[in-house]
Short mmCIF file of C-alpha atoms (C1' of nucleotides) in Angstrom, two decimals:
data_model
loop_
_atom_site.label_atom_id
_atom_site.label_comp_id
_atom_site.label_asym_id
_atom_site.label_seq_id
_atom_site.Cartn_x
_atom_site.Cartn_y
_atom_site.Cartn_z
CA MET A 23 23.20 -24.35 -65.55
CA SER A 24 24.65 -22.73 -62.44
CA ARG A 25 23.67 -23.82 -58.98
CA ALA A 26 21.07 -21.54 -57.45
CA LEU A 27 19.33 -21.77 -54.13
CA ALA A 28 16.51 -19.64 -52.84
CA LEU A 29 15.89 -19.01 -49.19
CA VAL A 30 12.23 -18.21 -48.58
CA ASP A 31 11.14 -17.07 -45.14
CA GLY A 32 7.93 -15.85 -43.63
CA ASN A 33 8.03 -12.25 -42.45
CA SER A 34 7.44 -11.98 -38.68
CA PHE A 35 6.15 -15.48 -39.11
CA TYR A 36 4.28 -16.07 -35.86
CA CYS A 37 2.68 -12.63 -36.02
CA SER A 38 1.73 -13.16 -39.65
CA CYS A 39 0.02 -16.43 -38.71
CA GLU A 40 -2.06 -14.58 -36.12
CA ARG A 41 -2.95 -11.98 -38.73
CA VAL A 42 -4.20 -14.63 -41.14
CA PHE A 43 -6.94 -15.46 -38.67
CA ASP A 44 -7.75 -11.90 -37.68
CA PRO A 45 -7.57 -9.38 -40.55
CA ARG A 46 -8.14 -6.54 -38.10
CA LEU A 47 -4.51 -7.03 -37.08
CA ALA A 48 -3.32 -5.69 -40.44
CA GLY A 49 -1.22 -2.56 -40.02
CA VAL A 50 -1.35 -2.84 -36.24
CA PRO A 51 1.73 -3.61 -34.10
CA VAL A 52 1.61 -7.28 -33.06
CA ILE A 53 3.94 -9.37 -30.93
CA VAL A 54 3.95 -13.04 -29.94
CA LEU A 55 5.32 -14.11 -26.57
CA SER A 56 7.34 -17.15 -25.54
CA ASN A 57 6.10 -19.83 -23.20
CA ASN A 58 4.72 -18.48 -19.93
CA ASP A 59 4.43 -15.18 -21.78
CA GLY A 60 8.00 -14.48 -20.73
CA CYS A 61 9.36 -12.41 -23.58
CA ALA A 62 8.71 -11.24 -27.13
CA ILE A 63 9.82 -13.74 -29.78
CA ALA A 64 8.08 -12.36 -32.86
CA ARG A 65 7.32 -8.76 -33.79
CA THR A 66 5.70 -7.14 -36.80
CA ALA A 67 7.40 -4.22 -38.50
CA GLU A 68 5.07 -1.87 -36.62
CA ALA A 69 6.15 -3.40 -33.30
CA LYS A 70 9.83 -3.20 -34.24
CA ALA A 71 9.32 0.46 -35.08
CA LEU A 72 8.15 1.01 -31.50
CA GLY A 73 11.53 -0.23 -30.30
CA ILE A 74 10.47 -3.70 -29.15
CA LYS A 75 13.49 -5.98 -29.38
CA MET A 76 13.70 -9.71 -29.91
CA GLY A 77 13.70 -11.32 -26.46
CA ASP A 78 12.49 -8.28 -24.57
CA PRO A 79 10.96 -9.44 -21.26
CA TYR A 80 7.26 -8.78 -21.43
CA PHE A 81 7.00 -7.30 -17.95
CA LYS A 82 9.33 -4.55 -19.08
CA ILE A 83 7.33 -3.58 -22.16
CA ARG A 84 3.82 -4.37 -20.97
CA GLU A 85 2.94 -0.80 -20.12
CA MET A 86 4.34 0.56 -23.36
CA CYS A 87 2.41 -2.06 -25.33
CA ARG A 88 -0.79 -1.00 -23.61
CA ARG A 89 -0.18 2.65 -24.36
CA GLN A 90 0.75 2.06 -27.98
CA GLY A 91 -2.04 -0.40 -28.70
CA VAL A 92 0.25 -3.35 -29.40
CA ARG A 93 -1.72 -6.56 -29.82
CA VAL A 94 -0.04 -9.24 -27.72
CA PHE A 95 -0.42 -13.01 -28.23
CA SER A 96 0.70 -16.09 -26.37
CA SER A 97 2.40 -18.50 -28.75
CA ASN A 98 0.33 -21.13 -30.52
CA TYR A 99 2.74 -23.64 -32.01
CA ALA A 100 0.05 -25.93 -33.37
CA LEU A 101 -1.16 -23.06 -35.51
CA TYR A 102 2.32 -22.03 -36.66
CA GLY A 103 3.25 -25.62 -37.53
CA ASP A 104 0.12 -25.96 -39.62
CA MET A 105 0.76 -22.70 -41.45
CA SER A 106 4.37 -23.75 -42.04
CA ALA A 107 3.20 -26.95 -43.73
CA ARG A 108 0.87 -24.93 -45.96
CA THR A 109 3.62 -22.58 -47.12
CA ASN A 110 5.93 -25.50 -47.87
CA ALA A 111 3.23 -27.15 -49.92
CA VAL A 112 3.14 -24.01 -52.06
CA TYR A 113 6.94 -23.90 -52.33
CA ARG A 114 6.92 -27.45 -53.71
CA THR A 115 4.69 -26.42 -56.57
CA PHE A 116 7.51 -24.05 -57.63
CA ALA A 117 10.54 -26.23 -56.92
CA PRO A 118 10.49 -29.97 -56.32
CA ASP A 119 13.57 -29.96 -54.10
CA VAL A 120 12.84 -28.16 -50.84
CA GLU A 121 14.79 -28.28 -47.59
CA ILE A 122 12.68 -27.22 -44.63
CA TYR A 123 15.27 -25.44 -42.55
CA SER A 124 13.10 -24.11 -39.75
CA ILE A 125 9.45 -23.47 -39.04
CA ASP A 126 9.54 -20.33 -41.19
CA GLU A 127 12.47 -20.85 -43.57
CA SER A 128 13.02 -23.20 -46.50
CA PHE A 129 15.72 -23.56 -49.12
CA LEU A 130 14.50 -24.21 -52.67
CA ASP A 131 16.70 -25.56 -55.46
CA LEU A 132 16.35 -23.23 -58.46
CA SER A 133 19.33 -24.61 -60.38
CA ASP A 134 17.09 -25.74 -63.22
CA VAL A 135 15.59 -22.28 -63.65
CA ARG A 136 17.34 -19.99 -66.13
CA GLU A 137 19.20 -17.24 -64.35
CA ARG A 138 17.22 -14.47 -66.02
CA ASP A 139 13.93 -16.10 -64.97
CA ARG A 140 14.70 -16.58 -61.31
CA VAL A 141 13.59 -13.21 -59.97
CA ALA A 142 10.30 -13.40 -61.84
CA LEU A 143 9.71 -16.86 -60.46
CA ALA A 144 10.47 -15.64 -56.95
CA ARG A 145 7.96 -12.81 -57.34
CA ASP A 146 5.36 -15.27 -58.53
CA LEU A 147 6.14 -17.50 -55.57
CA ARG A 148 5.69 -14.64 -53.11
CA SER A 149 2.36 -13.57 -54.47
CA THR A 150 1.09 -17.13 -54.69
CA VAL A 151 2.06 -17.90 -51.10
CA ARG A 152 0.41 -14.69 -50.02
CA ARG A 153 -2.77 -15.51 -51.92
CA TRP A 154 -3.05 -19.13 -50.88
CA THR A 155 -1.88 -18.95 -47.25
CA GLY A 156 -1.99 -15.27 -46.29
CA ILE A 157 1.68 -15.32 -45.24
CA PRO A 158 4.01 -12.56 -46.53
CA THR A 159 7.49 -13.77 -47.44
CA CYS A 160 10.88 -12.64 -48.69
CA VAL A 161 13.13 -14.51 -51.10
CA GLY A 162 16.93 -14.48 -51.32
CA ILE A 163 18.73 -16.18 -54.19
CA GLY A 164 22.38 -17.17 -54.43
CA PRO A 165 24.77 -19.91 -55.51
CA THR A 166 25.30 -21.10 -51.91
CA LYS A 167 23.21 -21.29 -48.78
CA THR A 168 25.23 -18.57 -47.09
CA LEU A 169 24.72 -16.21 -50.03
CA ALA A 170 21.04 -17.08 -50.28
CA LYS A 171 20.68 -16.21 -46.59
CA LEU A 172 22.47 -12.94 -47.15
CA ALA A 173 20.30 -12.18 -50.17
CA ASN A 174 17.26 -12.82 -48.03
CA HIS A 175 18.57 -10.34 -45.47
CA ILE A 176 18.95 -7.75 -48.23
CA ALA A 177 15.47 -8.49 -49.58
CA LYS A 178 14.05 -7.82 -46.13
CA SER A 179 16.00 -4.63 -45.46
CA VAL A 180 15.72 -2.87 -48.82
CA PRO A 181 12.03 -2.19 -49.56
CA GLU A 182 12.75 -1.08 -53.13
CA LEU A 183 13.60 -4.68 -54.02
CA GLY A 184 10.01 -5.79 -53.50
CA GLY A 185 10.94 -8.72 -51.27
CA VAL A 186 13.28 -10.48 -53.74
CA CYS A 187 17.07 -10.25 -53.99
CA ASP A 188 19.23 -12.26 -56.37
CA LEU A 189 22.97 -12.45 -55.67
CA SER A 190 23.74 -14.87 -58.50
CA ASP A 191 25.79 -12.38 -60.48
CA GLU A 192 29.26 -12.06 -59.01
CA ALA A 193 29.93 -8.46 -60.01
CA GLU A 194 26.59 -7.27 -58.72
CA ARG A 195 27.08 -9.29 -55.56
CA ALA A 196 30.41 -7.60 -54.87
CA LEU A 197 28.68 -4.23 -54.77
CA TRP A 198 26.26 -5.39 -52.09
CA LEU A 199 28.88 -7.14 -49.95
CA VAL A 200 30.96 -4.02 -49.28
CA GLY A 201 27.97 -2.33 -47.68
CA ILE A 202 26.89 -5.01 -45.21
CA SER A 203 28.29 -5.60 -41.73
CA VAL A 204 30.00 -8.95 -41.28
CA GLY A 205 27.78 -9.59 -38.29
CA GLU A 206 24.87 -10.19 -40.67
CA VAL A 207 26.49 -13.29 -42.12
CA TRP A 208 24.84 -16.59 -41.25
CA GLY A 209 27.08 -18.30 -38.69
CA VAL A 210 28.83 -15.17 -37.46
CA GLY A 211 27.58 -14.54 -33.95
CA ARG A 212 28.70 -12.22 -31.23
CA ALA A 213 31.91 -14.05 -30.36
CA SER A 214 33.03 -14.51 -33.95
CA LEU A 215 32.18 -10.91 -34.74
CA ALA A 216 34.58 -9.70 -32.05
CA LYS A 217 37.38 -11.93 -33.37
CA LEU A 218 36.80 -10.82 -36.93
CA GLN A 219 36.79 -7.16 -36.00
CA ALA A 220 40.10 -7.70 -34.24
CA LEU A 221 41.41 -9.00 -37.57
CA GLY A 222 40.20 -5.84 -39.25
CA VAL A 223 37.21 -7.53 -40.85
CA ASP A 224 34.19 -5.23 -40.83
CA THR A 225 32.15 -5.94 -43.96
CA VAL A 226 31.01 -9.11 -45.65
CA ALA A 227 33.41 -8.29 -48.49
CA ASP A 228 36.28 -8.18 -45.98
CA LEU A 229 35.37 -11.65 -44.78
CA ARG A 230 35.04 -13.00 -48.31
CA ASP A 231 38.59 -11.77 -49.02
CA LEU A 232 40.10 -13.10 -45.81
CA ASP A 233 42.72 -15.83 -46.14
CA PRO A 234 40.84 -18.99 -45.10
CA ARG A 235 43.76 -20.45 -43.13
CA PRO A 236 44.09 -17.83 -40.40
CA ALA A 237 40.31 -17.66 -40.40
CA ARG A 238 40.25 -21.32 -39.52
CA LYS A 239 42.55 -20.67 -36.58
CA ALA A 240 40.19 -18.07 -35.19
CA LEU A 241 36.82 -19.47 -36.20
CA THR A 242 37.46 -23.19 -36.73
CA VAL A 243 36.45 -25.02 -39.84
CA VAL A 244 33.05 -23.35 -39.62
CA GLY A 245 34.62 -19.98 -40.40
CA GLU A 246 36.60 -21.39 -43.28
CA ARG A 247 33.42 -22.81 -44.79
CA ILE A 248 31.73 -19.45 -44.53
CA ILE A 249 34.50 -17.80 -46.53
CA HIS A 250 34.25 -20.36 -49.32
CA GLU A 251 30.48 -20.04 -49.34
CA LEU A 252 30.77 -16.26 -49.64
CA ARG A 253 33.04 -16.79 -52.65
CA GLY A 254 30.34 -18.89 -54.28
CA ARG A 255 31.87 -22.28 -53.57
CA ALA A 256 29.27 -24.48 -51.90
CA CYS A 257 30.27 -26.23 -48.70
CA LEU A 258 26.77 -26.80 -47.34
CA ALA A 259 24.49 -29.23 -49.12
CA LEU A 260 20.77 -28.97 -49.63
CA GLU A 261 19.38 -31.58 -47.25
CA LEU A 262 16.18 -32.91 -48.68
CA VAL A 263 15.76 -35.72 -46.19
CA PRO A 264 15.50 -34.48 -42.62
CA ALA A 265 18.25 -35.92 -40.46
CA ARG A 266 17.26 -38.16 -37.61
CA ARG A 267 17.00 -36.16 -34.44
CA LYS A 268 19.95 -36.74 -32.11
CA GLY A 269 18.62 -35.37 -28.89
CA CYS A 270 15.34 -34.29 -27.42
CA ALA A 271 14.47 -32.02 -24.54
CA VAL A 272 11.38 -30.82 -22.73
CA THR A 273 12.07 -27.93 -20.41
CA ARG A 274 9.90 -25.22 -18.92
CA SER A 275 10.19 -22.34 -16.56
CA PHE A 276 7.60 -22.45 -13.82
CA SER A 277 4.97 -19.74 -14.01
CA SER A 278 5.98 -18.86 -10.45
CA ARG A 279 8.80 -20.04 -8.19
CA ILE A 280 8.29 -23.41 -6.54
CA THR A 281 9.64 -24.79 -3.27
CA GLU A 282 7.81 -28.09 -2.86
CA ARG A 283 9.03 -31.47 -3.96
CA ALA A 284 5.57 -32.65 -4.98
CA VAL A 285 5.20 -29.77 -7.41
CA LEU A 286 8.61 -30.46 -8.90
CA GLU A 287 7.79 -34.14 -9.30
CA GLN A 288 4.56 -33.28 -11.03
CA ALA A 289 6.36 -30.98 -13.42
CA VAL A 290 9.11 -33.43 -14.41
CA ALA A 291 6.53 -36.18 -14.80
CA ALA A 292 4.63 -33.95 -17.20
CA HIS A 293 7.86 -33.22 -19.08
CA ALA A 294 8.65 -36.94 -19.24
CA THR A 295 5.18 -37.59 -20.63
CA ARG A 296 5.74 -35.02 -23.34
CA LEU A 297 9.19 -36.46 -24.03
CA GLY A 298 7.64 -39.90 -24.53
CA GLU A 299 5.14 -38.44 -27.01
CA LYS A 300 7.92 -36.80 -29.02
CA LEU A 301 10.03 -39.96 -29.06
CA ARG A 302 7.13 -42.18 -30.10
CA ARG A 303 6.17 -39.79 -32.87
CA ASP A 304 9.72 -40.09 -34.24
CA GLY A 305 10.02 -43.83 -33.62
CA GLN A 306 12.95 -43.22 -31.31
CA ALA A 307 13.95 -44.37 -27.85
CA THR A 308 16.49 -43.58 -25.15
CA ASP A 309 18.19 -45.43 -22.34
CA GLN A 310 19.16 -42.39 -20.31
CA VAL A 311 17.39 -39.28 -19.17
CA THR A 312 18.90 -36.17 -17.66
CA VAL A 313 16.73 -34.41 -15.11
CA PHE A 314 17.58 -30.87 -14.12
CA TYR A 315 16.06 -28.17 -11.99
CA HIS A 316 17.45 -24.93 -10.69
CA THR A 317 16.76 -21.61 -9.05
CA SER A 318 16.80 -18.44 -11.09
CA GLU A 319 19.89 -16.47 -11.93
CA HIS A 320 17.70 -13.40 -11.65
CA ASP A 321 16.97 -14.04 -7.97
CA ARG A 322 20.16 -12.49 -6.72
CA GLY A 323 20.32 -12.66 -2.96
CA ASP A 324 18.30 -15.88 -2.71
CA PRO A 325 19.99 -19.19 -2.01
CA MET A 326 20.87 -20.75 -5.34
CA ARG A 327 20.93 -24.38 -6.32
CA SER A 328 21.32 -26.15 -9.63
CA VAL A 329 20.85 -29.88 -10.01
CA SER A 330 21.45 -32.12 -12.98
CA THR A 331 21.45 -35.88 -12.81
CA VAL A 332 21.55 -38.66 -15.36
CA VAL A 333 19.28 -41.63 -14.82
CA HIS A 334 20.07 -44.75 -16.81
CA LEU A 335 17.28 -47.06 -17.88
CA PRO A 336 17.64 -50.82 -18.18
CA GLU A 337 16.97 -50.63 -21.90
CA ALA A 338 16.11 -48.08 -24.51
CA THR A 339 12.47 -47.09 -24.30
CA ASN A 340 9.95 -44.41 -25.11
CA ASP A 341 7.37 -45.70 -22.69
CA THR A 342 5.76 -42.96 -20.65
CA LEU A 343 5.64 -44.92 -17.41
CA ALA A 344 9.30 -45.93 -17.66
CA LEU A 345 10.31 -42.34 -18.35
CA ILE A 346 8.25 -41.02 -15.47
CA ARG A 347 9.77 -43.58 -13.12
CA ALA A 348 13.21 -42.51 -14.25
CA VAL A 349 12.72 -38.79 -13.75
CA ARG A 350 11.07 -39.30 -10.37
CA LEU A 351 14.11 -41.30 -9.39
CA GLY A 352 16.25 -38.39 -10.54
CA VAL A 353 14.35 -36.07 -8.23
CA ALA A 354 14.46 -38.55 -5.36
CA ARG A 355 18.24 -38.78 -5.65
CA THR A 356 18.81 -35.07 -5.63
CA TRP A 357 16.08 -33.41 -3.64
CA ARG A 358 17.29 -31.60 -0.51
CA GLU A 359 15.13 -30.23 2.22
CA PRO A 360 16.41 -26.74 2.96
CA ALA A 361 17.83 -26.10 6.40
CA GLY A 362 17.17 -22.38 6.22
CA ALA A 363 15.58 -20.25 3.52
CA PRO A 364 14.03 -22.53 0.89
CA TRP A 365 15.38 -22.78 -2.62
CA ARG A 366 12.90 -21.18 -4.97
CA TYR A 367 13.18 -23.19 -8.15
CA SER A 368 12.41 -21.44 -11.41
CA LYS A 369 12.83 -24.10 -14.07
CA ALA A 370 12.97 -27.85 -14.62
CA GLY A 371 13.43 -30.13 -17.57
CA VAL A 372 14.22 -33.56 -18.94
CA ILE A 373 16.80 -34.10 -21.67
CA THR A 374 18.01 -37.05 -23.68
CA THR A 375 21.00 -36.80 -25.95
CA ASP A 376 21.56 -40.35 -27.14
CA LEU A 377 18.49 -41.33 -29.12
CA VAL A 378 18.29 -44.58 -31.04
CA PRO A 379 15.68 -45.72 -33.54
CA LEU A 380 13.40 -48.03 -31.62
CA SER A 381 14.04 -50.89 -34.04
CA GLU A 382 17.74 -50.74 -33.22
CA SER A 383 17.42 -50.61 -29.48
CA PRO A 384 18.93 -53.79 -28.10
CA ARG A 385 17.43 -55.96 -25.43
CA THR A 386 19.01 -55.80 -22.03
CA PRO A 387 22.26 -57.71 -22.24
CA LEU A 388 23.01 -60.15 -19.42
CA GLY A 389 25.90 -59.28 -17.19
CA ALA A 390 26.16 -55.83 -18.61
CA LEU A 391 28.43 -53.31 -17.04
CA GLU A 392 27.07 -51.29 -14.25
CA ARG A 393 27.31 -47.61 -14.70
CA GLU A 394 27.28 -44.83 -12.29
CA ALA A 395 25.15 -41.80 -12.43
CA ALA A 396 26.88 -38.76 -11.13
CA VAL A 397 24.82 -36.19 -9.42
CA HIS A 398 26.24 -32.78 -9.74
CA VAL A 399 25.00 -30.29 -7.32
CA SER A 400 26.28 -26.83 -7.43
CA VAL A 401 25.65 -24.37 -4.71
CA ALA A 402 26.57 -20.88 -5.67
CA ARG A 403 26.34 -17.98 -3.34
CA ALA A 404 24.30 -15.24 -4.89
CA ARG A 405 26.70 -12.58 -3.72
CA ARG A 406 29.49 -14.29 -5.63
CA GLY A 407 27.25 -14.09 -8.64
CA ALA A 408 28.55 -17.29 -10.10
CA TRP A 409 26.04 -19.49 -11.75
CA CYS A 410 25.75 -22.40 -14.08
CA ARG A 411 24.10 -25.71 -14.47
CA PRO A 412 26.93 -28.20 -14.40
CA GLY A 413 26.58 -31.39 -16.27
CA SER A 414 23.63 -30.23 -18.26
CA GLY A 415 25.59 -28.82 -21.14
CA LEU A 416 23.33 -25.86 -20.82
CA CYS A 417 25.57 -23.25 -19.32
CA GLN A 418 23.69 -19.98 -19.30
CA SER A 419 26.65 -17.99 -20.49
CA GLY A 420 27.28 -20.16 -23.49
CA ARG A 421 24.11 -21.30 -25.11
CA GLY A 422 21.30 -20.08 -27.20
CA ARG A 423 20.76 -16.50 -27.87
CA ARG A 424 20.48 -15.72 -24.20
CA ARG A 425 23.33 -13.93 -22.56
CA PRO A 426 23.18 -10.47 -24.11
CA ASP A 427 24.84 -9.24 -20.95
CA ALA A 428 28.56 -9.52 -21.62
CA THR A 429 29.31 -8.63 -18.03
CA ARG A 430 27.54 -11.68 -16.69
CA PRO A 431 29.94 -13.75 -14.63
CA ARG A 432 31.31 -16.85 -16.22
CA CYS A 433 30.59 -20.29 -14.88
CA THR A 434 32.65 -20.63 -11.78
CA ALA A 435 30.14 -22.26 -9.49
CA ARG A 436 31.67 -24.63 -7.02
CA LEU A 437 30.74 -28.22 -7.76
CA ASP A 438 30.04 -30.87 -5.20
CA THR A 439 30.08 -34.09 -7.11
CA VAL A 440 28.16 -36.84 -5.43
CA PRO A 441 28.34 -40.16 -7.26
CA THR A 442 25.15 -42.10 -6.85
CA VAL A 443 24.60 -45.72 -7.73
CA LEU A 444 21.04 -46.34 -8.71
CA ALA A 445 19.03 -49.02 -7.03
CA GLN A 446 17.96 -50.23 -10.41
CA PRO A 447 21.05 -51.64 -12.08
CA PRO A 448 21.91 -49.70 -15.16
CA PHE A 449 23.22 -51.45 -18.18
CA ALA A 450 25.55 -50.54 -20.94
CA ARG A 451 23.86 -50.42 -24.29
CA ALA A 452 25.41 -52.43 -27.03
CA SER A 453 26.73 -49.98 -29.54
CA ALA A 454 24.20 -49.03 -32.16
CA ARG A 455 26.63 -46.75 -33.88
CA ILE A 456 27.38 -47.32 -37.50
CA ALA A 457 30.75 -46.28 -38.79
CA VAL A 458 30.35 -43.58 -41.38
CA PRO A 459 33.25 -43.08 -43.78
CA ARG A 460 34.81 -39.69 -43.41
CA ALA A 461 34.31 -37.20 -46.16
CA PRO A 462 37.49 -36.70 -48.18
CA SER A 463 37.62 -33.13 -47.00
CA ASP A 464 36.26 -31.84 -43.73
CA LEU A 465 35.50 -28.61 -45.50
CA LEU A 466 32.94 -29.89 -47.93
CA LEU A 467 29.60 -31.01 -46.68
CA VAL A 468 28.21 -31.03 -50.18
CA ARG A 469 27.54 -34.44 -51.63
"C1'" DT B 13 67.92 -30.42 -22.34
"C1'" DC B 14 65.74 -35.67 -22.55
"C1'" DT B 15 60.29 -39.10 -18.95
"C1'" DG B 16 56.94 -43.42 -25.66
"C1'" DG B 17 53.67 -42.85 -29.27
"C1'" DG B 18 49.66 -42.96 -31.56
"C1'" DG B 19 44.95 -44.11 -32.18
"C1'" DT B 20 39.95 -44.00 -30.69
"C1'" DC B 21 36.21 -42.83 -27.86
"C1'" DC B 22 33.81 -39.88 -24.81
"C1'" DT B 23 32.51 -35.63 -22.55
"C1'" DA B 24 32.30 -30.80 -21.42
"C1'" DG B 25 32.01 -26.54 -23.05
"C1'" DG B 26 31.78 -22.93 -26.61
"C1'" DA B 27 29.40 -21.00 -30.38
"C1'" DC B 28 25.75 -20.61 -33.39
"C1'" DC B 29 20.92 -21.07 -35.16
"C1'" DC B 30 15.59 -20.24 -35.08
"C1'" DT C 26 5.59 -10.04 -8.91
"C1'" DC C 27 7.25 -10.94 -14.06
"C1'" DT C 28 13.51 -12.60 -18.08
"C1'" DG C 29 11.75 -18.95 -23.75
"C1'" DG C 30 12.52 -23.50 -25.53
"C1'" DG C 31 14.32 -25.90 -28.33
"C1'" DG C 32 18.23 -27.70 -31.59
"C1'" DT C 33 23.22 -28.42 -34.20
"C1'" DC C 34 28.23 -28.68 -34.85
"C1'" DC C 35 33.13 -28.19 -33.43
"C1'" DT C 36 37.21 -28.57 -30.42
"C1'" DA C 37 40.11 -29.73 -26.58
"C1'" DG C 38 41.42 -32.80 -23.44
"C1'" DG C 39 41.12 -36.97 -20.63
"C1'" DA C 40 40.66 -42.03 -20.49
"C1'" DC C 41 41.94 -45.98 -22.37
"C1'" DC C 42 44.22 -49.24 -25.34
"C1'" DC C 43 48.03 -51.55 -27.69
#
DNA sequence: TCTGGGGTCCTAGGACCC
DNA sequence: TCTGGGGTCCTAGGACCC
């Protein structure tokens, strides 16, 4: 039996969750906003038809929403998480092997289902999920994850398919691939799209037929994997056991700009508290916390400041009080009283990137090496327009799906690096790393 | 002409995802 | 007035070691 994966995703998932609990929202444009009601992160088809884009700042569309009768919701992640669990419970009654890929997407292993029965099963799955949870879904089927994703994209964009698309058949698949832009492929973002277009690659079929070796030069091994996946050769495995989380962050924009140290300290303490909750829930711990805070890149003309500092803890912990002490220390080491116009900070957060299972965290070793925490403070003049958050790994121009503005200046902020030795002696952590044998080929992630 | 060589570890930054 | 909050993986290059 041939390998077959289905990607099932909830349509406009957050909006659909809201609709489950208020049937009057059916047929009405609905959007859900990000934290602080900053921008639109979920839109129903009716809202998309009004021209509302993913990530649109709410203040720019507020008036239009009012005029058009768009129902607007703040996000409610407890609700969405609960609904996600319900949909996955239904998926498991159709396929025992399910990888939960995101809050609204799961891969199902349909390899044991006969090829001619797969579409019917997918239709049954859709209607059952709709009946039992109220959530509308689409299903894409293919021999690899990348093709299942693409099939799901087709299922969503071609209404005649009734929400299900099966790309198992190679000849039929080839017909679809010539008509789809390469930018729709999972893993091809804005930067890769530009490189591919320069190589004369416009459609998914073009990419499938590209020689993998030059592709690797332009797009790294990731691009080479995509090509093999598009040809039906699986490079990405179904991951049934969720991987241990490697990092954890709690960050928030302030609802309004802040200038006072006490307010900042309160905020980072709250973030540290939340961080401790997340770590304890996962049975993880950390021995270093990065604290950052910065002014807004949108406040051109204001004095700008971006701070990121690493605070080392004596031993790995997930204790709230220890984490709060650490982040307050981070603020104490970096806070500056303004000489002139105050810095108006827009966002703060705490990040850990080196989590260990609590059971593995070693006791403080005697005579351990002292380490230094470097405090990076960048001061960028607004008129120069340069801006980044050094040391945080969170450069605005390079991360996430933020940065639609290609003209935004790159990170050229001047860095003043001020090494700071903490009063509390930091300690090196005995290595908890376990050597993992390398896969025979770096291409194949399938086990 | 020519400045050792190779391995590992770590970090910063880029790119992508939802 | 008002522009999200998380994550992952890959590569290059420096530090360090023998």
